[in-house]
Amino acid sequence: MPTAAYMTYAQLVHRLHQLADRAPDLVRVEIMGKSREGRDLLAVTVTDLATGSPLDKPALLVDGNIHAGEVCASSAVVYWLECLVEARDSDPAVRELLRTRTVYAIPRIAVDGAELYLTTPVRLRSSPHLYPHTSPPDGFVEDDVNGDGRILWMRVPAEDGAYAVDEIDPRLMRPRQPGEVGGAYYHLFPEGRIARRAQGGTRPAVSSAHEVRLHGMDFNRNFPIRWAGESGQPGAGPFPLSEPELRALADFIQAHPNIAAYAALHTSGGVILRQPSTGDDTVLSPLDRALFTEVARMGERETGYFSGSNYEKFATGHETVLMPGAADDWMYDHLGVLSFTVELWDLRRRAGARGYGEIGMRKMLALTAEERLEDERKVIDYVAREFPEAYTPWTPFDHPDFGRVEIGGMDPKFVVQNPPPALLEEECDRVARFLTRLGLSTARLVVAGLSVEPVAEGVYRVVAEVANAGFLPTTSTKKGRDLALGGIRAELHGASEVLAGTSPCELCHLDGYGFHGAWRLPVHQRAHVEWVIRGAPGDLVEVQFHAPRAGRAAASAALP
């Protein structure tokens, strides 16, 4: 049975090639590009090759680990792929997915950053290259100053400190109240040091501690959708798709027009995020609003996560543009693909505390200081009780810059940002169920009927009906229909001469069985085409229908 694990780059590559060797009739691994540091970016194609080529089936694209520290995401992608191979014969849903759809998976996009994250104490957003600076400046940088292998928290005693030890749970630091005096107070910030590269004399540590982002690139702000630049969005990059990893991803998507649904796996929050990002649900067409909502609710049932729009969960009212340059927005707004971001792992919910996945950032900001402190007590108590190795008590340390400090707190990597290893497989398993159902939600062309009747000697009328048996439209979304350049292609083969009608010809795109209202006639789920042909009894004619995001369907009949 598949097992979920955190993997270095070499381990991840090994597991993918091992999977391809195990199921060569299902799995193909290819190199879609190179990272900045020269690592291969691997893309995996999974489908039953006996039932058609990958490009002839509607596809689900899943990627993970676009943010270096969100390594749970790559574990989930690999785990799901292994589950598909394992259950190919035993699970009807998996069997249908492999028979009728294609899966494209890119388990790890930030291959350079994730390697640094997994093998050193460093924490970073996406890429380890120096950005946005051209040379490292002076200032405060996060660092494992006590050498214990983790970058935790430091508290520095100070009269002007903004924090105090919580009287109810001394493991926790609470905000200092207005007008509060007479206690012991601290500055609280991540473990780190002052980097001094310029020539000069000794300077005060605290007033020199300007935050320096050495690895400030954010891959998920570098897509060409409402791109804001570094001044408008930290991490946006010098220009859209400036990063080789993202350009390779964009080229891969462009080369696979059958991609009909998309899921980007991230951490954390335990929430399935859908469109829109630009306002409340009224900015979507009624059809797309229904499609996004119903699929996200299905995801709730499969994963146990919350769901909601990017705008509902993240908007605070202070943004000029919400999350500019994000992948899911680009896939929907520019390509018309039904797109989701799945935030795995919800520490706060496990601990019984409130989180943005449940109530949204606007309500999180509205919590009182007492309510926030109450939740933080629940979180730290849960971690210290259930995963004691992930909590470090406050420990004195002689800091070279700040003097006598204390270092401690929760493991930011494998209890806050990612699940503890003991819970990783449970998290991956719940997401795997959603991904399978999401793939099966895409459109699928089927031939609903084919009739051949003689109208004169050697002359026949051929009528073929095509239907969309999937939940989504053959363009994935209403937005996709607006962007589509062509419809469903119909072709007739085997006739000696076509007397009426044309082959190939184009039909309108079809709706799926997705929600439209209380009831409706199914006429928009089907279309038909007819020809008058010349032929001889016994000749075989074949009709083929094809749409990039709905696959290919064919049927044949002998002339009577």
Coordinates of C-alpha atoms in Angstrom, one line a residue:
M1 CA 0.0 0.0 0.0
P2 CA 1.2 3.6 -0.6
T3 CA 2.8 5.4 2.3
A4 CA 3.1 9.1 2.7
A5 CA 6.5 10.6 3.5
Y6 CA 8.5 13.8 3.4
M7 CA 11.0 13.4 0.6
T8 CA 14.2 15.0 -0.5
Y9 CA 14.6 15.7 -4.2
A10 CA 16.4 12.5 -4.8
Q11 CA 13.8 10.5 -2.9
L12 CA 11.0 12.1 -4.8
V13 CA 12.6 11.4 -8.2
H14 CA 13.3 7.8 -7.2
R15 CA 9.6 7.2 -6.2
L16 CA 8.3 8.7 -9.4
H17 CA 10.5 6.6 -11.6
Q18 CA 9.8 3.5 -9.5
L19 CA 6.1 4.1 -10.1
A20 CA 6.6 4.4 -13.8
D21 CA 8.6 1.2 -13.9
R22 CA 5.9 -0.5 -11.9
A23 CA 3.0 0.5 -14.2
P24 CA 4.5 1.4 -17.7
D25 CA 1.0 1.1 -19.2
L26 CA -0.3 3.9 -17.0
V27 CA 2.6 6.2 -15.9
R28 CA 5.0 8.3 -17.8
V29 CA 7.5 10.6 -16.2
E30 CA 9.0 13.4 -18.3
I31 CA 11.3 16.4 -17.7
M32 CA 9.3 19.6 -18.4
G33 CA 12.2 22.0 -17.6
K34 CA 15.1 22.9 -15.3
S35 CA 15.2 24.9 -12.1
R36 CA 17.5 27.8 -11.5
E37 CA 20.0 25.5 -9.9
G38 CA 19.7 22.9 -12.7
R39 CA 17.4 20.3 -11.1
D40 CA 14.9 18.5 -13.4
L41 CA 11.3 19.6 -13.1
L42 CA 9.3 16.4 -13.4
A43 CA 5.8 16.1 -14.9
V44 CA 3.9 12.8 -14.5
T45 CA 1.2 11.6 -16.9
V46 CA -1.2 8.9 -15.7
T47 CA -3.9 7.3 -17.8
D48 CA -4.8 3.9 -19.2
L49 CA -3.0 3.9 -22.6
A50 CA -5.1 1.0 -23.8
T51 CA -8.1 3.3 -23.9
G52 CA -6.6 6.1 -25.8
S53 CA -3.7 8.6 -25.9
P54 CA -3.4 11.1 -23.0
L55 CA -4.2 14.1 -25.2
D56 CA -7.5 12.5 -26.4
K57 CA -8.9 12.5 -22.9
P58 CA -10.0 15.4 -20.7
A59 CA -7.3 16.1 -18.0
L60 CA -6.9 17.2 -14.5
L61 CA -3.7 19.0 -13.7
V62 CA -2.4 18.8 -10.1
D63 CA 0.7 20.6 -8.8
G64 CA 2.3 21.0 -5.4
N65 CA 5.0 22.6 -3.5
I66 CA 5.1 25.9 -5.4
H67 CA 6.1 27.3 -2.0
A68 CA 9.3 25.8 -0.8
G69 CA 8.1 25.1 2.7
E70 CA 4.8 23.5 1.8
V71 CA 6.4 20.0 1.4
C72 CA 3.2 18.2 2.5
A73 CA 1.8 19.2 -0.9
S74 CA 4.4 17.2 -2.8
S75 CA 3.9 14.3 -0.5
A76 CA 0.2 14.4 -1.2
V77 CA 0.6 14.4 -5.0
V78 CA 3.0 11.4 -4.9
Y79 CA 0.8 9.5 -2.5
W80 CA -2.3 10.1 -4.7
L81 CA -0.4 8.9 -7.8
E82 CA 0.6 5.7 -6.0
C83 CA -3.0 5.2 -4.9
L84 CA -4.2 5.4 -8.4
V85 CA -1.8 2.7 -9.5
E86 CA -2.5 0.5 -6.5
A87 CA -6.3 0.8 -6.9
R88 CA -6.5 0.6 -10.7
D89 CA -8.4 -2.8 -10.6
S90 CA -10.1 -2.6 -7.2
D91 CA -11.7 0.9 -7.1
P92 CA -14.4 1.6 -9.7
A93 CA -13.9 5.4 -9.4
V94 CA -10.1 5.0 -10.0
R95 CA -10.7 2.6 -12.8
E96 CA -13.1 5.0 -14.5
L97 CA -10.7 7.9 -14.0
L98 CA -7.8 6.0 -15.6
R99 CA -10.0 4.7 -18.5
T100 CA -11.6 8.0 -19.5
R101 CA -9.4 10.8 -18.2
T102 CA -5.8 11.9 -18.0
V103 CA -4.0 13.0 -14.9
Y104 CA -1.1 15.4 -15.2
A105 CA 0.9 15.9 -12.0
I106 CA 3.8 18.1 -11.1
P107 CA 4.6 17.1 -7.5
R108 CA 7.2 19.8 -6.7
I109 CA 7.7 23.1 -8.5
A110 CA 10.0 24.8 -6.0
V111 CA 12.6 22.0 -6.2
D112 CA 15.5 24.1 -5.2
G113 CA 13.8 25.8 -2.3
A114 CA 12.2 22.7 -0.9
E115 CA 15.6 21.0 -0.9
L116 CA 17.0 23.8 1.3
Y117 CA 14.0 23.7 3.5
L118 CA 14.2 19.9 4.0
T119 CA 17.9 19.6 4.6
T120 CA 18.8 22.8 6.6
P121 CA 17.0 24.9 9.2
V122 CA 16.3 27.6 6.6
R123 CA 12.8 28.7 5.9
L124 CA 11.9 30.4 2.7
R125 CA 9.0 31.2 0.4
S126 CA 9.9 29.7 -2.9
S127 CA 13.4 30.0 -4.4
P128 CA 16.8 30.2 -2.7
H129 CA 18.3 32.7 -5.1
L130 CA 18.9 36.2 -3.8
Y131 CA 15.8 38.4 -4.3
P132 CA 14.8 41.2 -4.3
H133 CA 18.3 42.4 -3.5
T134 CA 21.2 42.4 -5.9
S135 CA 23.6 42.0 -3.0
P136 CA 23.0 41.0 0.6
P137 CA 22.2 44.1 2.7
D138 CA 22.8 44.6 6.4
G139 CA 20.0 43.8 8.7
F140 CA 18.2 41.0 10.6
V141 CA 18.2 37.6 9.1
E142 CA 16.5 34.4 10.4
D143 CA 19.1 31.9 11.5
D144 CA 19.6 28.9 13.8
V145 CA 21.8 30.8 16.2
N146 CA 21.9 28.1 18.9
G147 CA 22.6 25.3 16.5
D148 CA 19.7 23.0 17.4
G149 CA 18.6 22.5 13.8
R150 CA 15.5 24.6 14.1
I151 CA 14.7 28.3 13.7
L152 CA 12.2 29.0 16.5
W153 CA 11.4 32.2 18.4
M154 CA 13.5 34.5 20.6
R155 CA 12.3 36.6 23.4
V156 CA 14.6 39.5 24.5
P157 CA 14.0 41.2 27.9
A158 CA 13.3 44.9 27.3
E159 CA 11.6 47.7 29.1
D160 CA 9.9 48.7 25.8
G161 CA 8.9 45.1 25.0
A162 CA 5.5 44.5 23.6
Y163 CA 5.0 41.0 25.1
A164 CA 4.7 39.4 28.5
V165 CA 4.6 35.8 29.7
D166 CA 1.1 34.5 29.8
E167 CA -0.1 34.1 33.4
I168 CA -2.3 31.1 32.5
D169 CA 0.1 29.3 30.3
P170 CA 3.7 30.4 30.7
R171 CA 4.7 28.6 27.5
L172 CA 2.9 31.3 25.6
M173 CA 3.7 35.0 25.1
R174 CA 0.8 37.4 25.3
P175 CA 0.5 40.9 24.0
R176 CA 1.2 43.7 26.5
Q177 CA -2.0 45.5 27.3
P178 CA -2.5 49.3 26.9
G179 CA -1.0 51.1 29.9
E180 CA 0.4 48.0 31.4
V181 CA 3.4 48.5 33.7
G182 CA 5.2 46.8 36.5
G183 CA 5.9 43.4 34.8
A184 CA 8.7 41.7 32.9
Y185 CA 8.4 42.5 29.2
Y186 CA 10.0 41.2 26.1
H187 CA 10.6 41.7 22.4
L188 CA 9.4 38.7 20.5
F189 CA 10.6 37.7 17.0
P190 CA 12.0 34.8 15.1
E191 CA 15.4 33.3 16.0
G192 CA 18.1 35.1 14.0
R193 CA 21.0 37.4 14.0
I194 CA 22.2 40.8 12.7
A195 CA 24.1 40.5 9.4
R196 CA 26.8 43.2 9.2
R197 CA 28.7 43.5 5.9
A198 CA 29.4 47.2 5.7
Q199 CA 32.4 48.7 7.3
G200 CA 31.8 50.6 10.5
G201 CA 31.8 50.6 14.2
T202 CA 29.5 48.8 16.7
R203 CA 25.8 49.6 16.3
P204 CA 22.8 48.9 18.7
A205 CA 21.4 45.5 17.9
V206 CA 17.6 46.2 18.2
S207 CA 17.6 49.5 16.2
S208 CA 19.7 47.8 13.5
A209 CA 17.4 44.8 13.2
H210 CA 15.7 45.8 10.0
E211 CA 14.2 42.7 8.4
V212 CA 16.1 41.4 5.4
R213 CA 14.4 39.1 2.9
L214 CA 17.3 37.3 1.3
H215 CA 15.0 34.7 -0.4
G216 CA 11.9 36.9 -1.1
M217 CA 10.7 35.4 -4.4
D218 CA 7.1 34.1 -4.3
F219 CA 6.4 31.8 -7.2
N220 CA 2.6 32.2 -6.7
R221 CA 2.8 35.9 -7.3
N222 CA 4.6 35.7 -10.6
F223 CA 1.9 34.6 -12.9
P224 CA 0.6 37.0 -15.6
I225 CA -2.7 37.8 -13.9
R226 CA -3.1 41.2 -12.2
W227 CA 0.7 41.1 -11.7
A228 CA 1.6 43.9 -9.3
G229 CA 5.4 44.1 -9.3
E230 CA 7.6 44.1 -6.2
S231 CA 6.3 47.4 -5.0
G232 CA 2.7 46.3 -5.2
Q233 CA 3.2 42.7 -4.1
P234 CA 6.4 41.5 -2.3
G235 CA 7.8 38.4 -4.1
A236 CA 6.2 39.2 -7.5
G237 CA 9.5 39.0 -9.4
P238 CA 10.9 41.4 -12.0
F239 CA 8.3 40.5 -14.6
P240 CA 5.5 37.8 -15.0
L241 CA 6.9 34.3 -15.5
S242 CA 10.4 35.5 -14.8
E243 CA 11.2 32.3 -13.0
P244 CA 12.4 29.3 -15.1
E245 CA 10.2 26.9 -13.0
L246 CA 7.1 28.9 -13.8
R247 CA 7.9 29.4 -17.4
A248 CA 8.3 25.6 -17.7
L249 CA 4.9 25.1 -16.0
A250 CA 3.2 27.6 -18.3
D251 CA 4.7 26.0 -21.4
F252 CA 3.6 22.6 -20.2
I253 CA 0.0 23.9 -19.8
Q254 CA 0.1 25.5 -23.2
A255 CA 1.2 22.2 -24.7
H256 CA -1.7 20.3 -23.1
P257 CA -5.0 21.9 -24.2
N258 CA -7.0 19.0 -22.7
I259 CA -6.5 20.3 -19.2
A260 CA -10.1 20.8 -18.0
A261 CA -9.6 21.2 -14.2
Y262 CA -6.7 22.3 -12.0
A263 CA -5.8 21.9 -8.3
A264 CA -2.8 23.6 -6.7
L265 CA -1.8 21.9 -3.4
H266 CA -0.5 24.2 -0.7
T267 CA -0.4 24.4 3.1
S268 CA -1.9 25.3 5.5
G269 CA -5.5 26.0 6.6
G270 CA -7.6 22.9 5.8
V271 CA -9.6 24.7 3.2
I272 CA -10.6 24.3 -0.5
L273 CA -10.3 27.7 -2.1
R274 CA -12.3 28.5 -5.2
Q275 CA -12.9 31.5 -7.4
P276 CA -13.4 34.4 -7.3
S277 CA -10.5 36.5 -5.9
T278 CA -11.8 39.9 -7.1
G279 CA -15.0 40.2 -5.1
D280 CA -18.0 38.4 -3.8
D281 CA -19.6 35.6 -5.8
T282 CA -21.7 38.0 -7.9
V283 CA -18.6 38.7 -10.1
L284 CA -18.9 35.2 -11.5
S285 CA -21.4 34.1 -14.0
P286 CA -24.3 32.2 -12.5
L287 CA -23.1 29.0 -14.2
D288 CA -19.5 29.3 -12.9
R289 CA -20.7 30.2 -9.5
A290 CA -22.8 27.0 -9.4
L291 CA -19.9 24.9 -10.8
F292 CA -17.3 26.2 -8.3
T293 CA -19.7 26.0 -5.4
E294 CA -20.9 22.4 -6.0
V295 CA -17.4 21.0 -6.7
A296 CA -16.0 22.7 -3.6
R297 CA -18.8 21.3 -1.5
M298 CA -18.1 17.9 -2.9
G299 CA -14.5 18.5 -1.7
E300 CA -15.8 19.4 1.7
R301 CA -17.5 16.0 2.0
E302 CA -14.5 14.1 0.7
T303 CA -11.8 15.9 2.8
G304 CA -13.5 17.2 5.9
Y305 CA -12.1 20.6 5.0
F306 CA -13.9 23.9 4.8
S307 CA -14.4 25.6 1.5
G308 CA -15.0 29.1 0.2
S309 CA -13.8 31.7 -2.3
N310 CA -10.3 33.3 -2.2
Y311 CA -12.1 36.6 -1.6
E312 CA -14.3 35.2 1.2
K313 CA -11.4 33.6 3.1
F314 CA -8.5 36.0 2.5
A315 CA -9.9 39.5 1.9
T316 CA -9.5 41.9 4.8
G317 CA -10.7 45.1 3.0
H318 CA -7.2 46.6 3.0
E319 CA -6.0 45.1 -0.2
T320 CA -5.7 47.1 -3.4
V321 CA -5.5 43.7 -5.3
L322 CA -6.0 40.4 -3.5
M323 CA -3.1 38.0 -4.1
P324 CA -2.0 39.3 -7.6
G325 CA -0.2 36.9 -9.9
A326 CA -1.7 33.7 -8.4
A327 CA -1.8 30.5 -10.4
D328 CA -5.5 29.5 -9.8
D329 CA -6.6 33.0 -10.9
W330 CA -4.5 32.8 -14.0
M331 CA -5.8 29.4 -14.9
Y332 CA -9.4 30.5 -14.6
D333 CA -9.3 34.1 -15.8
H334 CA -7.0 33.6 -18.8
L335 CA -7.7 30.0 -19.7
G336 CA -11.2 29.3 -18.4
V337 CA -10.2 26.2 -16.4
L338 CA -12.1 25.3 -13.3
S339 CA -9.3 25.9 -10.7
F340 CA -8.9 25.3 -7.0
T341 CA -6.2 25.9 -4.4
V342 CA -6.2 23.3 -1.6
E343 CA -4.6 24.3 1.6
L344 CA -3.7 21.0 3.4
W345 CA -3.4 20.6 7.2
D346 CA -5.2 22.7 9.8
L347 CA -3.3 22.8 13.2
R348 CA -5.7 25.3 14.6
R349 CA -8.8 23.2 13.9
R350 CA -7.0 20.1 15.4
A351 CA -6.5 22.1 18.6
G352 CA -10.1 23.4 18.7
A353 CA -9.1 26.9 17.8
R354 CA -10.5 29.2 15.2
G355 CA -8.7 29.6 11.8
Y356 CA -9.1 31.5 8.6
G357 CA -10.4 28.4 6.8
E358 CA -13.4 28.4 9.0
I359 CA -14.2 32.1 9.5
G360 CA -12.1 34.0 7.0
M361 CA -9.3 36.6 7.6
R362 CA -11.7 39.4 8.1
K363 CA -13.3 37.7 11.1
M364 CA -9.9 36.5 12.3
L365 CA -8.8 40.2 12.5
A366 CA -11.9 41.1 14.4
L367 CA -11.2 38.7 17.2
T368 CA -10.4 40.4 20.5
A369 CA -7.0 40.1 22.1
E370 CA -8.5 37.8 24.7
E371 CA -10.1 35.6 22.0
R372 CA -6.8 35.3 20.1
L373 CA -5.0 34.4 23.3
E374 CA -7.5 31.8 24.2
D375 CA -7.0 30.2 20.8
E376 CA -3.2 30.3 21.1
R377 CA -3.4 28.5 24.5
K378 CA -5.4 25.7 22.8
V379 CA -2.8 25.4 20.0
I380 CA 0.3 25.3 22.2
D381 CA -1.4 22.9 24.7
Y382 CA -2.4 20.6 21.8
V383 CA 1.1 20.5 20.4
A384 CA 2.9 20.1 23.7
R385 CA 0.5 17.3 24.7
E386 CA 0.2 15.4 21.4
F387 CA 3.6 16.1 19.8
P388 CA 6.0 17.0 22.6
E389 CA 9.0 16.8 20.3
A390 CA 7.6 19.7 18.3
Y391 CA 7.6 22.1 21.3
T392 CA 10.8 23.5 22.8
P393 CA 10.6 25.1 26.2
W394 CA 12.1 28.6 26.5
T395 CA 15.8 28.1 27.0
P396 CA 18.4 30.8 28.0
F397 CA 21.0 31.6 25.4
D398 CA 23.8 34.1 25.2
H399 CA 23.2 35.8 21.8
P400 CA 26.1 37.5 20.1
D401 CA 23.9 40.5 19.1
F402 CA 21.1 40.7 21.7
G403 CA 22.9 39.4 24.8
R404 CA 20.9 37.2 27.1
V405 CA 17.8 35.9 25.4
E406 CA 15.5 32.8 25.5
I407 CA 14.8 30.6 22.5
G408 CA 11.8 28.3 22.2
G409 CA 8.4 27.6 20.8
M410 CA 6.7 25.3 18.3
D411 CA 8.4 23.7 15.3
P412 CA 7.4 26.0 12.5
K413 CA 8.1 23.3 9.8
F414 CA 6.5 20.1 10.9
V415 CA 3.7 21.1 13.1
V416 CA 2.7 24.6 12.1
Q417 CA 3.3 24.7 8.3
N418 CA 3.1 20.9 7.6
P419 CA 1.6 18.1 9.6
P420 CA 3.7 16.1 12.0
P421 CA 5.0 12.9 10.2
A422 CA 2.5 10.8 12.2
L423 CA -0.4 12.7 10.6
L424 CA 0.9 13.1 7.1
E425 CA -0.7 10.0 5.6
E426 CA -4.1 10.9 7.0
E427 CA -3.9 14.4 5.4
C428 CA -2.7 13.0 2.1
D429 CA -5.5 10.4 2.0
R430 CA -8.3 12.8 2.4
V431 CA -7.0 15.0 -0.4
A432 CA -6.5 12.0 -2.7
R433 CA -10.3 11.3 -2.5
F434 CA -11.1 14.8 -3.6
L435 CA -8.6 14.8 -6.5
T436 CA -10.1 11.6 -7.9
R437 CA -13.6 13.0 -7.8
L438 CA -12.4 16.3 -9.3
G439 CA -10.9 14.5 -12.2
L440 CA -14.2 12.6 -12.8
S441 CA -16.1 15.9 -12.8
T442 CA -14.6 17.0 -16.1
A443 CA -16.6 16.8 -19.3
R444 CA -16.7 13.5 -21.3
L445 CA -18.0 13.1 -24.8
V446 CA -20.0 10.0 -25.6
V447 CA -21.9 9.1 -28.8
A448 CA -25.5 9.0 -27.7
G449 CA -26.9 7.6 -30.9
L450 CA -25.9 6.7 -34.5
S451 CA -28.4 5.9 -37.2
V452 CA -28.0 5.0 -40.9
E453 CA -31.0 4.8 -43.2
P454 CA -31.2 4.4 -47.0
V455 CA -32.9 7.3 -48.9
A456 CA -32.3 6.1 -52.4
E457 CA -30.3 3.3 -54.1
G458 CA -26.7 3.8 -52.9
V459 CA -27.6 6.9 -50.9
Y460 CA -27.8 7.0 -47.1
R461 CA -28.7 9.5 -44.4
V462 CA -26.3 9.3 -41.4
V463 CA -27.4 11.0 -38.1
A464 CA -25.1 11.0 -35.0
E465 CA -25.9 12.5 -31.6
V466 CA -23.1 13.4 -29.2
A467 CA -23.6 14.0 -25.4
N468 CA -21.6 15.4 -22.6
A469 CA -21.7 12.8 -19.8
G470 CA -19.5 14.9 -17.4
F471 CA -20.4 17.4 -14.7
L472 CA -18.5 20.3 -16.3
P473 CA -19.2 21.9 -19.7
T474 CA -17.0 20.8 -22.6
T475 CA -15.2 24.2 -22.1
S476 CA -14.7 23.5 -18.4
T477 CA -16.5 26.8 -17.4
K478 CA -18.6 29.6 -18.8
K479 CA -15.5 31.6 -18.8
G480 CA -13.9 28.9 -20.9
R481 CA -16.7 29.1 -23.4
D482 CA -16.2 32.8 -23.7
L483 CA -12.5 32.3 -24.5
A484 CA -13.0 29.2 -26.7
L485 CA -11.9 29.6 -30.4
G486 CA -13.7 26.5 -31.7
G487 CA -16.4 24.1 -30.8
I488 CA -16.8 20.3 -30.9
R489 CA -15.3 18.8 -34.1
A490 CA -17.4 16.2 -35.9
E491 CA -15.9 14.0 -38.6
L492 CA -17.3 11.2 -40.9
H493 CA -15.1 8.5 -42.2
G494 CA -15.8 5.6 -44.6
A495 CA -18.3 7.3 -47.0
S496 CA -17.3 7.1 -50.7
E497 CA -18.8 10.5 -51.2
V498 CA -20.5 13.1 -49.0
L499 CA -23.5 14.5 -50.9
A500 CA -24.9 16.8 -48.1
G501 CA -23.2 18.2 -45.0
T502 CA -19.6 18.7 -44.4
S503 CA -16.9 16.7 -42.7
P504 CA -15.2 17.9 -40.6
C505 CA -17.8 20.3 -39.2
E506 CA -18.1 22.2 -35.9
L507 CA -20.8 21.9 -33.3
C508 CA -21.5 24.1 -30.4
H509 CA -20.0 23.3 -27.0
L510 CA -22.2 21.4 -24.6
D511 CA -23.2 21.9 -21.0
G512 CA -22.6 19.1 -18.4
Y513 CA -25.0 17.8 -15.9
G514 CA -23.8 20.4 -13.4
F515 CA -26.3 22.4 -11.5
H516 CA -28.3 25.0 -13.4
G517 CA -31.4 25.3 -11.3
A518 CA -34.3 23.3 -10.0
W519 CA -34.8 21.6 -13.4
R520 CA -34.1 22.1 -17.1
L521 CA -34.4 20.4 -20.4
P522 CA -31.2 18.5 -21.3
V523 CA -31.1 19.9 -24.8
H524 CA -27.9 21.8 -24.1
Q525 CA -26.1 18.6 -23.1
R526 CA -26.5 17.1 -26.5
A527 CA -26.0 18.0 -30.2
H528 CA -26.4 16.1 -33.4
V529 CA -25.0 16.2 -36.9
E530 CA -26.2 14.6 -40.2
W531 CA -24.9 13.8 -43.6
V532 CA -26.2 12.4 -46.8
I533 CA -23.6 10.0 -48.3
R534 CA -23.1 7.7 -51.2
G535 CA -22.0 4.1 -50.4
A536 CA -22.6 0.4 -50.8
P537 CA -24.4 -2.0 -48.5
G538 CA -21.9 -3.4 -45.9
D539 CA -19.6 -0.4 -46.0
L540 CA -18.5 0.7 -42.6
V541 CA -18.9 4.4 -41.6
E542 CA -17.4 5.9 -38.5
V543 CA -18.3 9.2 -36.8
Q544 CA -15.9 10.9 -34.5
F545 CA -16.4 13.8 -32.1
H546 CA -13.6 15.7 -30.4
A547 CA -13.2 18.6 -28.0
P548 CA -9.9 19.3 -26.3
R549 CA -11.4 19.5 -22.7
A550 CA -13.9 16.7 -23.3
G551 CA -12.0 14.0 -25.1
R552 CA -12.8 12.0 -28.1
A553 CA -15.8 9.7 -28.8
A554 CA -16.5 7.5 -31.8
A555 CA -19.1 5.1 -33.1
S556 CA -19.4 3.1 -36.3
A557 CA -22.2 1.3 -38.2
A558 CA -22.5 -0.7 -41.4
L559 CA -24.6 0.6 -44.3
P560 CA -27.7 -1.6 -44.6

